[in-house]
PDB file of C-alpha atoms in Angstrom:
ATOM      1  CA  UNK A 245     194.075  76.081 178.175  1.00 51.00           C
ATOM      2  CA  UNK A 246     193.372  72.333 177.774  1.00 53.00           C
ATOM      3  CA  UNK A 247     190.751  72.453 180.532  1.00 52.00           C
ATOM      4  CA  UNK A 248     189.027  75.333 178.771  1.00 51.00           C
ATOM      5  CA  UNK A 249     188.946  73.382 175.491  1.00 50.00           C
ATOM      6  CA  UNK A 250     187.544  70.382 177.240  1.00 47.00           C
ATOM      7  CA  UNK A 251     184.835  72.412 178.986  1.00 48.00           C
ATOM      8  CA  UNK A 252     183.799  74.159 175.753  1.00 46.00           C
ATOM      9  CA  UNK A 253     183.733  70.855 173.856  1.00 47.00           C
ATOM     10  CA  UNK A 254     181.652  69.217 176.588  1.00 47.00           C
ATOM     11  CA  UNK A 255     179.248  72.104 176.680  1.00 48.00           C
ATOM     12  CA  UNK A 256     178.815  71.978 172.889  1.00 47.00           C
ATOM     13  CA  UNK A 257     178.163  68.202 173.080  1.00 49.00           C
ATOM     14  CA  UNK A 258     175.612  68.668 175.827  1.00 48.00           C
ATOM     15  CA  UNK A 259     173.842  71.398 173.830  1.00 46.00           C
ATOM     16  CA  UNK A 260     173.593  69.197 170.738  1.00 44.00           C
ATOM     17  CA  UNK A 261     172.395  66.165 172.809  1.00 44.00           C
ATOM     18  CA  UNK A 262     169.761  68.276 174.598  1.00 44.00           C
ATOM     19  CA  UNK A 263     168.537  69.658 171.274  1.00 43.00           C
ATOM     20  CA  UNK A 264     168.363  66.229 169.735  1.00 42.00           C
ATOM     21  CA  UNK A 265     166.426  64.830 172.732  1.00 44.00           C
ATOM     22  CA  UNK A 266     164.010  67.740 172.609  1.00 45.00           C
ATOM     23  CA  UNK A 267     163.312  67.197 168.920  1.00 50.00           C
ATOM     24  CA  UNK A 268     162.907  63.454 169.343  1.00 49.00           C
ATOM     25  CA  UNK A 269     160.322  63.897 172.139  1.00 56.00           C
ATOM     26  CA  UNK A 270     158.354  66.220 170.049  1.00 63.00           C
ATOM     27  CA  UNK A 271     157.875  63.828 167.085  1.00 70.00           C
ATOM     28  CA  UNK A 272     157.859  60.333 168.693  1.00 80.00           C
ATOM     29  CA  UNK A 273     154.577  58.483 169.114  1.00 79.00           C
ATOM     30  CA  UNK A 274     153.615  56.189 172.003  1.00 75.00           C
ATOM     31  CA  UNK A 275     156.624  57.215 174.168  1.00 80.00           C
ATOM     32  CA  UNK A 276     155.281  55.547 177.270  1.00 71.00           C
ATOM     33  CA  UNK A 277     154.774  52.086 175.627  1.00 70.00           C
ATOM     34  CA  UNK A 278     157.539  49.581 176.135  1.00 76.00           C
ATOM     35  CA  UNK A 279     158.326  46.355 174.171  1.00 82.00           C
ATOM     36  CA  UNK A 280     156.209  43.429 175.478  1.00 80.00           C
ATOM     37  CA  UNK A 281     153.850  45.782 177.418  1.00 74.00           C
ATOM     38  CA  UNK A 282     150.174  44.882 177.209  1.00 77.00           C
ATOM     39  CA  UNK A 283     147.390  47.485 177.027  1.00 73.00           C
ATOM     40  CA  UNK A 284     143.727  46.695 177.497  1.00 74.00           C
ATOM     41  CA  UNK A 285     141.882  48.311 174.578  1.00 76.00           C
ATOM     42  CA  UNK A 286     138.657  50.251 175.466  1.00 76.00           C
ATOM     43  CA  UNK A 287     135.310  48.952 174.274  1.00 79.00           C
ATOM     44  CA  UNK A 288     133.762  50.982 171.430  1.00 82.00           C
ATOM     45  CA  UNK A 289     130.158  52.112 170.845  1.00 83.00           C
ATOM     46  CA  UNK A 290     129.016  51.083 167.323  1.00 89.00           C
ATOM     47  CA  UNK A 291     128.235  53.978 165.008  1.00 93.00           C
ATOM     48  CA  UNK A 292     124.608  54.975 165.169  1.00 94.00           C
ATOM     49  CA  UNK A 293     122.811  56.158 162.061  1.00 96.00           C
ATOM     50  CA  UNK A 294     121.844  59.857 161.743  1.00 94.00           C
ATOM     51  CA  UNK A 295     119.775  61.975 159.431  1.00 95.00           C
ATOM     52  CA  UNK A 296     121.435  62.398 155.980  1.00 94.00           C
ATOM     53  CA  UNK A 297     123.434  59.193 156.308  1.00 95.00           C
ATOM     54  CA  UNK A 298     123.197  56.799 153.410  1.00 94.00           C
ATOM     55  CA  UNK A 299     123.058  52.988 153.782  1.00 94.00           C
ATOM     56  CA  UNK A 300     122.499  50.032 151.542  1.00 93.00           C
ATOM     57  CA  UNK A 301     120.046  47.411 152.728  1.00 95.00           C
ATOM     58  CA  UNK A 302     120.248  44.005 150.933  1.00 94.00           C
ATOM     59  CA  UNK A 303     117.577  41.434 151.646  1.00 95.00           C
ATOM     60  CA  UNK A 304     118.416  37.860 150.512  1.00 94.00           C
ATOM     61  CA  UNK A 305     115.812  35.067 150.337  1.00 93.00           C
ATOM     62  CA  UNK A 306     115.361  31.814 148.431  1.00 90.00           C
ATOM     63  CA  UNK A 307     112.740  33.511 146.296  1.00 90.00           C
ATOM     64  CA  UNK A 308     114.228  35.685 143.456  1.00 88.00           C
ATOM     65  CA  UNK A 309     110.957  37.538 143.118  1.00 88.00           C
ATOM     66  CA  UNK A 310     111.041  38.693 146.771  1.00 88.00           C
ATOM     67  CA  UNK A 311     114.667  39.777 146.309  1.00 89.00           C
ATOM     68  CA  UNK A 312     113.625  41.980 143.417  1.00 88.00           C
ATOM     69  CA  UNK A 313     110.807  43.389 145.546  1.00 89.00           C
ATOM     70  CA  UNK A 314     112.825  44.432 148.512  1.00 90.00           C
ATOM     71  CA  UNK A 315     116.120  45.494 146.929  1.00 89.00           C
ATOM     72  CA  UNK A 316     115.931  48.854 145.116  1.00 79.00           C
ATOM     73  CA  UNK A 317     117.558  48.553 141.743  1.00 75.00           C
ATOM     74  CA  UNK A 318     120.414  50.899 140.761  1.00 67.00           C
ATOM     75  CA  UNK A 319     119.238  53.444 138.147  1.00 54.00           C
ATOM     76  CA  UNK A 320     121.467  53.625 135.103  1.00 46.00           C
ATOM     77  CA  UNK A 321     121.367  56.652 132.789  1.00 40.00           C
ATOM     78  CA  UNK A 322     123.381  56.759 129.584  1.00 40.00           C
ATOM     79  CA  UNK A 323     124.001  60.009 127.633  1.00 41.00           C
ATOM     80  CA  UNK A 324     122.156  59.906 124.341  1.00 44.00           C
ATOM     81  CA  UNK A 325     119.501  57.395 125.426  1.00 43.00           C
ATOM     82  CA  UNK A 326     115.917  58.310 125.031  1.00 41.00           C
ATOM     83  CA  UNK A 327     115.210  57.160 128.528  1.00 40.00           C
ATOM     84  CA  UNK A 328     116.817  55.707 131.584  1.00 37.00           C
ATOM     85  CA  UNK A 329     116.740  52.193 132.841  1.00 38.00           C
ATOM     86  CA  UNK A 330     116.920  50.394 136.200  1.00 37.00           C
ATOM     87  CA  UNK A 331     118.615  47.151 136.806  1.00 37.00           C
ATOM     88  CA  UNK A 332     120.196  44.989 139.513  1.00 41.00           C
ATOM     89  CA  UNK A 333     123.959  44.681 138.925  1.00 38.00           C
ATOM     90  CA  UNK A 334     125.414  41.270 138.709  1.00 36.00           C
ATOM     91  CA  UNK A 335     127.419  41.842 141.846  1.00 41.00           C
ATOM     92  CA  UNK A 336     124.269  42.486 143.878  1.00 50.00           C
ATOM     93  CA  UNK A 337     124.636  46.315 144.250  1.00 69.00           C
ATOM     94  CA  UNK A 338     121.441  48.115 145.159  1.00 77.00           C
ATOM     95  CA  UNK A 339     120.442  51.741 145.390  1.00 85.00           C
ATOM     96  CA  UNK A 340     121.069  53.366 148.774  1.00 91.00           C
ATOM     97  CA  UNK A 341     118.572  54.781 151.259  1.00 94.00           C
ATOM     98  CA  UNK A 342     119.035  58.300 152.493  1.00 95.00           C
ATOM     99  CA  UNK A 343     117.771  58.866 156.043  1.00 97.00           C
ATOM    100  CA  UNK A 344     115.570  61.947 156.010  1.00 97.00           C
ATOM    101  CA  UNK A 345     115.609  64.852 158.544  1.00 94.00           C
ATOM    102  CA  UNK A 346     113.226  63.021 160.767  1.00 96.00           C
ATOM    103  CA  UNK A 347     115.377  59.922 160.913  1.00 97.00           C
ATOM    104  CA  UNK A 348     113.146  57.843 158.579  1.00 98.00           C
ATOM    105  CA  UNK A 349     113.448  55.823 155.331  1.00 97.00           C
ATOM    106  CA  UNK A 350     110.713  54.386 153.153  1.00 96.00           C
ATOM    107  CA  UNK A 351     111.323  50.651 152.674  1.00 95.00           C
ATOM    108  CA  UNK A 352     109.479  48.584 150.116  1.00 93.00           C
ATOM    109  CA  UNK A 353     106.247  46.997 151.463  1.00 93.00           C
ATOM    110  CA  UNK A 354     107.188  47.845 155.113  1.00 95.00           C
ATOM    111  CA  UNK A 355     106.616  51.572 154.465  1.00 95.00           C
ATOM    112  CA  UNK A 356     108.156  54.301 156.609  1.00 96.00           C
ATOM    113  CA  UNK A 357     110.705  53.058 159.204  1.00 97.00           C
ATOM    114  CA  UNK A 358     112.333  55.183 161.878  1.00 97.00           C
ATOM    115  CA  UNK A 359     116.001  54.113 161.958  1.00 97.00           C
ATOM    116  CA  UNK A 360     117.982  57.085 163.254  1.00 96.00           C
ATOM    117  CA  UNK A 361     119.803  56.029 166.398  1.00 95.00           C
ATOM    118  CA  UNK A 362     120.204  52.382 165.284  1.00 97.00           C
ATOM    119  CA  UNK A 363     123.463  50.641 164.613  1.00 95.00           C
ATOM    120  CA  UNK A 364     124.014  48.535 161.473  1.00 94.00           C
ATOM    121  CA  UNK A 365     123.286  45.311 163.283  1.00 95.00           C
ATOM    122  CA  UNK A 366     120.214  46.698 164.953  1.00 97.00           C
ATOM    123  CA  UNK A 367     118.720  47.870 161.657  1.00 97.00           C
ATOM    124  CA  UNK A 368     119.354  44.613 159.937  1.00 97.00           C
ATOM    125  CA  UNK A 369     117.712  42.650 162.831  1.00 97.00           C
ATOM    126  CA  UNK A 370     114.793  45.132 162.888  1.00 98.00           C
ATOM    127  CA  UNK A 371     114.013  44.653 159.173  1.00 97.00           C
ATOM    128  CA  UNK A 372     114.478  40.917 159.393  1.00 97.00           C
ATOM    129  CA  UNK A 373     111.981  40.659 162.288  1.00 96.00           C
ATOM    130  CA  UNK A 374     109.451  42.860 160.505  1.00 96.00           C
ATOM    131  CA  UNK A 375     109.581  40.775 157.315  1.00 96.00           C
ATOM    132  CA  UNK A 376     109.087  37.581 159.363  1.00 95.00           C
ATOM    133  CA  UNK A 377     106.408  38.903 161.667  1.00 95.00           C
ATOM    134  CA  UNK A 378     104.324  40.141 158.748  1.00 94.00           C
ATOM    135  CA  UNK A 379     104.806  36.891 156.963  1.00 94.00           C
ATOM    136  CA  UNK A 380     106.521  38.658 154.027  1.00 93.00           C
ATOM    137  CA  UNK A 381     109.622  36.434 153.869  1.00 92.00           C
ATOM    138  CA  UNK A 382     110.925  33.235 155.496  1.00 90.00           C
ATOM    139  CA  UNK A 383     114.348  33.266 157.060  1.00 91.00           C
ATOM    140  CA  UNK A 384     115.597  36.408 155.214  1.00 95.00           C
ATOM    141  CA  UNK A 385     119.162  37.481 155.400  1.00 95.00           C
ATOM    142  CA  UNK A 386     119.468  41.223 155.799  1.00 96.00           C
ATOM    143  CA  UNK A 387     122.848  43.015 155.279  1.00 94.00           C
ATOM    144  CA  UNK A 388     123.305  46.745 156.058  1.00 95.00           C
ATOM    145  CA  UNK A 389     126.405  48.756 154.935  1.00 93.00           C
ATOM    146  CA  UNK A 390     127.433  52.360 155.330  1.00 91.00           C
ATOM    147  CA  UNK A 391     127.793  54.365 152.150  1.00 89.00           C
ATOM    148  CA  UNK A 392     128.672  58.000 152.808  1.00 90.00           C
ATOM    149  CA  UNK A 393     129.997  57.979 156.374  1.00 95.00           C
ATOM    150  CA  UNK A 394     133.287  59.861 156.639  1.00 96.00           C
ATOM    151  CA  UNK A 395     135.576  62.048 158.723  1.00 97.00           C
ATOM    152  CA  UNK A 396     137.572  65.150 157.765  1.00 97.00           C
ATOM    153  CA  UNK A 397     141.284  65.406 158.585  1.00 98.00           C
ATOM    154  CA  UNK A 398     142.756  68.902 158.408  1.00 97.00           C
ATOM    155  CA  UNK A 399     146.083  70.576 159.260  1.00 95.00           C
ATOM    156  CA  UNK A 400     149.617  69.168 159.324  1.00 96.00           C
ATOM    157  CA  UNK A 401     149.001  65.826 157.662  1.00 96.00           C
ATOM    158  CA  UNK A 402     150.267  64.398 154.373  1.00 95.00           C
ATOM    159  CA  UNK A 403     146.899  64.620 152.554  1.00 96.00           C
ATOM    160  CA  UNK A 404     144.171  66.636 154.150  1.00 97.00           C
ATOM    161  CA  UNK A 405     140.605  65.705 153.093  1.00 97.00           C
ATOM    162  CA  UNK A 406     137.511  63.604 153.804  1.00 97.00           C
ATOM    163  CA  UNK A 407     138.104  59.886 154.324  1.00 97.00           C
ATOM    164  CA  UNK A 408     135.409  57.129 154.495  1.00 95.00           C
ATOM    165  CA  UNK A 409     134.684  55.184 157.687  1.00 94.00           C
ATOM    166  CA  UNK A 410     135.292  51.604 156.660  1.00 86.00           C
ATOM    167  CA  UNK A 411     134.207  49.832 159.803  1.00 89.00           C
ATOM    168  CA  UNK A 412     132.525  50.380 163.217  1.00 90.00           C
ATOM    169  CA  UNK A 413     135.781  50.496 165.200  1.00 92.00           C
ATOM    170  CA  UNK A 414     137.366  53.206 163.041  1.00 95.00           C
ATOM    171  CA  UNK A 415     140.067  54.936 165.200  1.00 95.00           C
ATOM    172  CA  UNK A 416     141.918  58.291 165.173  1.00 95.00           C
ATOM    173  CA  UNK A 417     144.986  56.280 164.066  1.00 95.00           C
ATOM    174  CA  UNK A 418     143.031  54.890 161.035  1.00 96.00           C
ATOM    175  CA  UNK A 419     142.079  58.432 160.030  1.00 97.00           C
ATOM    176  CA  UNK A 420     145.657  59.806 160.387  1.00 96.00           C
ATOM    177  CA  UNK A 421     147.037  56.865 158.440  1.00 96.00           C
ATOM    178  CA  UNK A 422     144.519  57.373 155.659  1.00 96.00           C
ATOM    179  CA  UNK A 423     145.582  61.040 155.507  1.00 97.00           C
ATOM    180  CA  UNK A 424     149.234  60.091 155.113  1.00 96.00           C
ATOM    181  CA  UNK A 425     150.303  60.476 158.772  1.00 94.00           C
ATOM    182  CA  UNK A 426     151.422  63.790 160.458  1.00 94.00           C
ATOM    183  CA  UNK A 427     154.052  65.893 158.855  1.00 93.00           C
ATOM    184  CA  UNK A 428     157.192  66.701 160.790  1.00 91.00           C
ATOM    185  CA  UNK A 429     155.501  70.022 161.712  1.00 92.00           C
ATOM    186  CA  UNK A 430     152.386  68.547 163.327  1.00 93.00           C
ATOM    187  CA  UNK A 431     151.974  68.725 167.078  1.00 92.00           C
ATOM    188  CA  UNK A 432     151.602  65.263 168.455  1.00 91.00           C
ATOM    189  CA  UNK A 433     150.331  66.289 171.920  1.00 90.00           C
ATOM    190  CA  UNK A 434     147.481  68.568 170.921  1.00 90.00           C
ATOM    191  CA  UNK A 435     145.411  66.922 168.148  1.00 95.00           C
ATOM    192  CA  UNK A 436     141.776  68.240 168.231  1.00 96.00           C
ATOM    193  CA  UNK A 437     138.640  66.360 167.342  1.00 97.00           C
ATOM    194  CA  UNK A 438     135.450  68.335 166.766  1.00 97.00           C
ATOM    195  CA  UNK A 439     132.328  66.362 167.268  1.00 96.00           C
ATOM    196  CA  UNK A 440     128.644  67.397 167.197  1.00 92.00           C
ATOM    197  CA  UNK A 441     126.543  65.811 169.940  1.00 88.00           C
ATOM    198  CA  UNK A 442     122.936  66.581 170.405  1.00 83.00           C
ATOM    199  CA  UNK A 443     123.178  69.823 168.391  1.00 84.00           C
ATOM    200  CA  UNK A 444     126.270  71.055 170.299  1.00 92.00           C
ATOM    201  CA  UNK A 445     129.772  70.949 168.901  1.00 93.00           C
ATOM    202  CA  UNK A 446     132.334  69.659 171.401  1.00 96.00           C
ATOM    203  CA  UNK A 447     136.131  69.918 171.134  1.00 96.00           C
ATOM    204  CA  UNK A 448     138.423  67.056 172.407  1.00 96.00           C
ATOM    205  CA  UNK A 449     142.094  66.865 172.449  1.00 94.00           C
ATOM    206  CA  UNK A 450     144.339  63.872 171.934  1.00 92.00           C
ATOM    207  CA  UNK A 451     148.005  63.199 172.644  1.00 91.00           C
ATOM    208  CA  UNK A 452     149.478  60.461 170.457  1.00 90.00           C
ATOM    209  CA  UNK A 453     152.862  60.783 172.044  1.00 88.00           C
ATOM    210  CA  UNK A 454     151.275  58.859 174.957  1.00 83.00           C
ATOM    211  CA  UNK A 455     149.906  55.480 174.041  1.00 82.00           C
ATOM    212  CA  UNK A 456     148.092  55.024 177.390  1.00 82.00           C
ATOM    213  CA  UNK A 457     146.385  58.444 177.270  1.00 83.00           C
ATOM    214  CA  UNK A 458     145.422  57.976 173.647  1.00 88.00           C
ATOM    215  CA  UNK A 459     143.332  54.819 174.123  1.00 87.00           C
ATOM    216  CA  UNK A 460     141.544  56.337 177.103  1.00 88.00           C
ATOM    217  CA  UNK A 461     140.169  59.235 175.072  1.00 90.00           C
ATOM    218  CA  UNK A 462     136.459  59.334 174.329  1.00 91.00           C
ATOM    219  CA  UNK A 463     137.276  60.100 170.717  1.00 94.00           C
ATOM    220  CA  UNK A 464     139.797  57.378 170.128  1.00 94.00           C
ATOM    221  CA  UNK A 465     137.047  55.723 168.111  1.00 95.00           C
ATOM    222  CA  UNK A 466     135.649  58.215 165.573  1.00 96.00           C
ATOM    223  CA  UNK A 467     132.126  58.747 164.414  1.00 95.00           C
ATOM    224  CA  UNK A 468     130.666  60.027 161.220  1.00 95.00           C
ATOM    225  CA  UNK A 469     131.331  63.779 160.434  1.00 95.00           C
ATOM    226  CA  UNK A 470     134.081  64.132 163.050  1.00 97.00           C
ATOM    227  CA  UNK A 471     136.704  66.689 162.184  1.00 98.00           C
ATOM    228  CA  UNK A 472     140.324  65.948 163.070  1.00 97.00           C
ATOM    229  CA  UNK A 473     142.686  68.930 163.183  1.00 97.00           C
ATOM    230  CA  UNK A 474     146.434  68.612 163.530  1.00 96.00           C
ATOM    231  CA  UNK A 475     147.907  71.906 164.837  1.00 94.00           C
ATOM    232  CA  UNK A 476     151.273  73.124 163.407  1.00 92.00           C
ATOM    233  CA  UNK A 477     154.180  73.262 165.828  1.00 87.00           C
ATOM    234  CA  UNK A 478     156.175  76.428 166.703  1.00 81.00           C
ATOM    235  CA  UNK A 479     158.633  75.896 163.880  1.00 78.00           C
ATOM    236  CA  UNK A 480     155.897  75.814 161.225  1.00 75.00           C
ATOM    237  CA  UNK A 481     153.977  78.681 162.879  1.00 71.00           C
ATOM    238  CA  UNK A 482     157.130  80.893 162.718  1.00 71.00           C
ATOM    239  CA  UNK A 483     157.527  80.352 159.039  1.00 72.00           C
ATOM    240  CA  UNK A 484     153.927  81.584 158.490  1.00 64.00           C
ATOM    241  CA  UNK A 485     154.306  84.737 160.723  1.00 56.00           C
ATOM    242  CA  UNK A 486     155.616  88.078 159.682  1.00 56.00           C
ATOM    243  CA  UNK A 487     158.672  87.542 161.767  1.00 54.00           C
ATOM    244  CA  UNK A 488     159.121  84.078 160.470  1.00 50.00           C
ATOM    245  CA  UNK A 489     162.730  83.661 161.409  1.00 51.00           C
ATOM    246  CA  UNK A 490     162.591  85.146 164.896  1.00 51.00           C
ATOM    247  CA  UNK A 491     164.473  82.876 167.380  1.00 50.00           C
ATOM    248  CA  UNK A 492     161.830  82.084 169.866  1.00 54.00           C
ATOM    249  CA  UNK A 493     162.386  78.413 170.768  1.00 56.00           C
ATOM    250  CA  UNK A 494     164.867  76.800 173.215  1.00 61.00           C
ATOM    251  CA  UNK A 495     166.066  74.575 170.353  1.00 60.00           C
ATOM    252  CA  UNK A 496     167.099  77.638 168.425  1.00 59.00           C
ATOM    253  CA  UNK A 497     169.125  79.055 171.319  1.00 61.00           C
ATOM    254  CA  UNK A 498     170.766  75.621 171.854  1.00 66.00           C
ATOM    255  CA  UNK A 499     171.825  75.636 168.249  1.00 67.00           C
ATOM    256  CA  UNK A 500     173.203  79.121 168.571  1.00 64.00           C
ATOM    257  CA  UNK A 501     175.069  78.174 171.743  1.00 69.00           C
ATOM    258  CA  UNK A 502     176.507  75.122 170.084  1.00 69.00           C
ATOM    259  CA  UNK A 503     177.653  77.209 167.107  1.00 66.00           C
ATOM    260  CA  UNK A 504     179.272  79.819 169.332  1.00 68.00           C
ATOM    261  CA  UNK A 505     181.150  77.153 171.262  1.00 70.00           C
ATOM    262  CA  UNK A 506     182.455  75.615 168.042  1.00 69.00           C
ATOM    263  CA  UNK A 507     183.686  78.980 166.849  1.00 62.00           C
ATOM    264  CA  UNK A 508     185.321  79.595 170.245  1.00 67.00           C
ATOM    265  CA  UNK A 509     187.145  76.299 170.022  1.00 65.00           C
ATOM    266  CA  UNK A 510     188.430  77.165 166.574  1.00 63.00           C
ATOM    267  CA  UNK A 511     189.689  80.514 167.771  1.00 67.00           C
ATOM    268  CA  UNK A 512     191.479  79.019 170.788  1.00 68.00           C
ATOM    269  CA  UNK A 513     193.189  76.458 168.532  1.00 60.00           C
TER     270      UNK A 513
END
């Protein structure tokens, strides 16, 4: 009788341990990274401007008149006013440029410029060279910033929505952090990233339970208009199905076995 009790107790403990390990492996990030381990981060390709992107271009020179000429003022409209006014804010904010469907913008004095496919740094250097080569400014400082670049994060995250890209090396981890991290029901090993490339939408998958595989992904660094989707795990999927409580997972059966063994021990006692 004692042997039987010991066997049942051991089996119950093993079932609970196996269930606990299974749950932990499903929700833990970077499982293959150890303390003190070094990982070489991949290089990133700077974000390239596309049609419909908005950018601010600020030209700074020693001549205040040239600054007013090249920097579009922000239009201010107040309700009840007879008209609208335009002014430069004290903090230097300027009106943005929207890249048209052909990839162009109209820049003061320089005229139409084709800028699609350029990075921020390339655009700033291009305008700086044009101003100097045409003898329109001496030693100008040109600063380019993104305005409306963003990614969408959907699915099992704390706060689904659109989030701005704040820098060139904006990663999938930045996007998930901005969205409040994955919920307990999000699948860590099958996160999808939808990206449009040359008019074709491609689907990539990411596994954030593996730190090594994550950094090797071509979508570790995100681009504007990427869509990140976190798929619900089996537990969440069952709650949304007609047979929401059907016992389909190994973890469920482990729990049942553990409960049965506990009851059996009580009966034997």
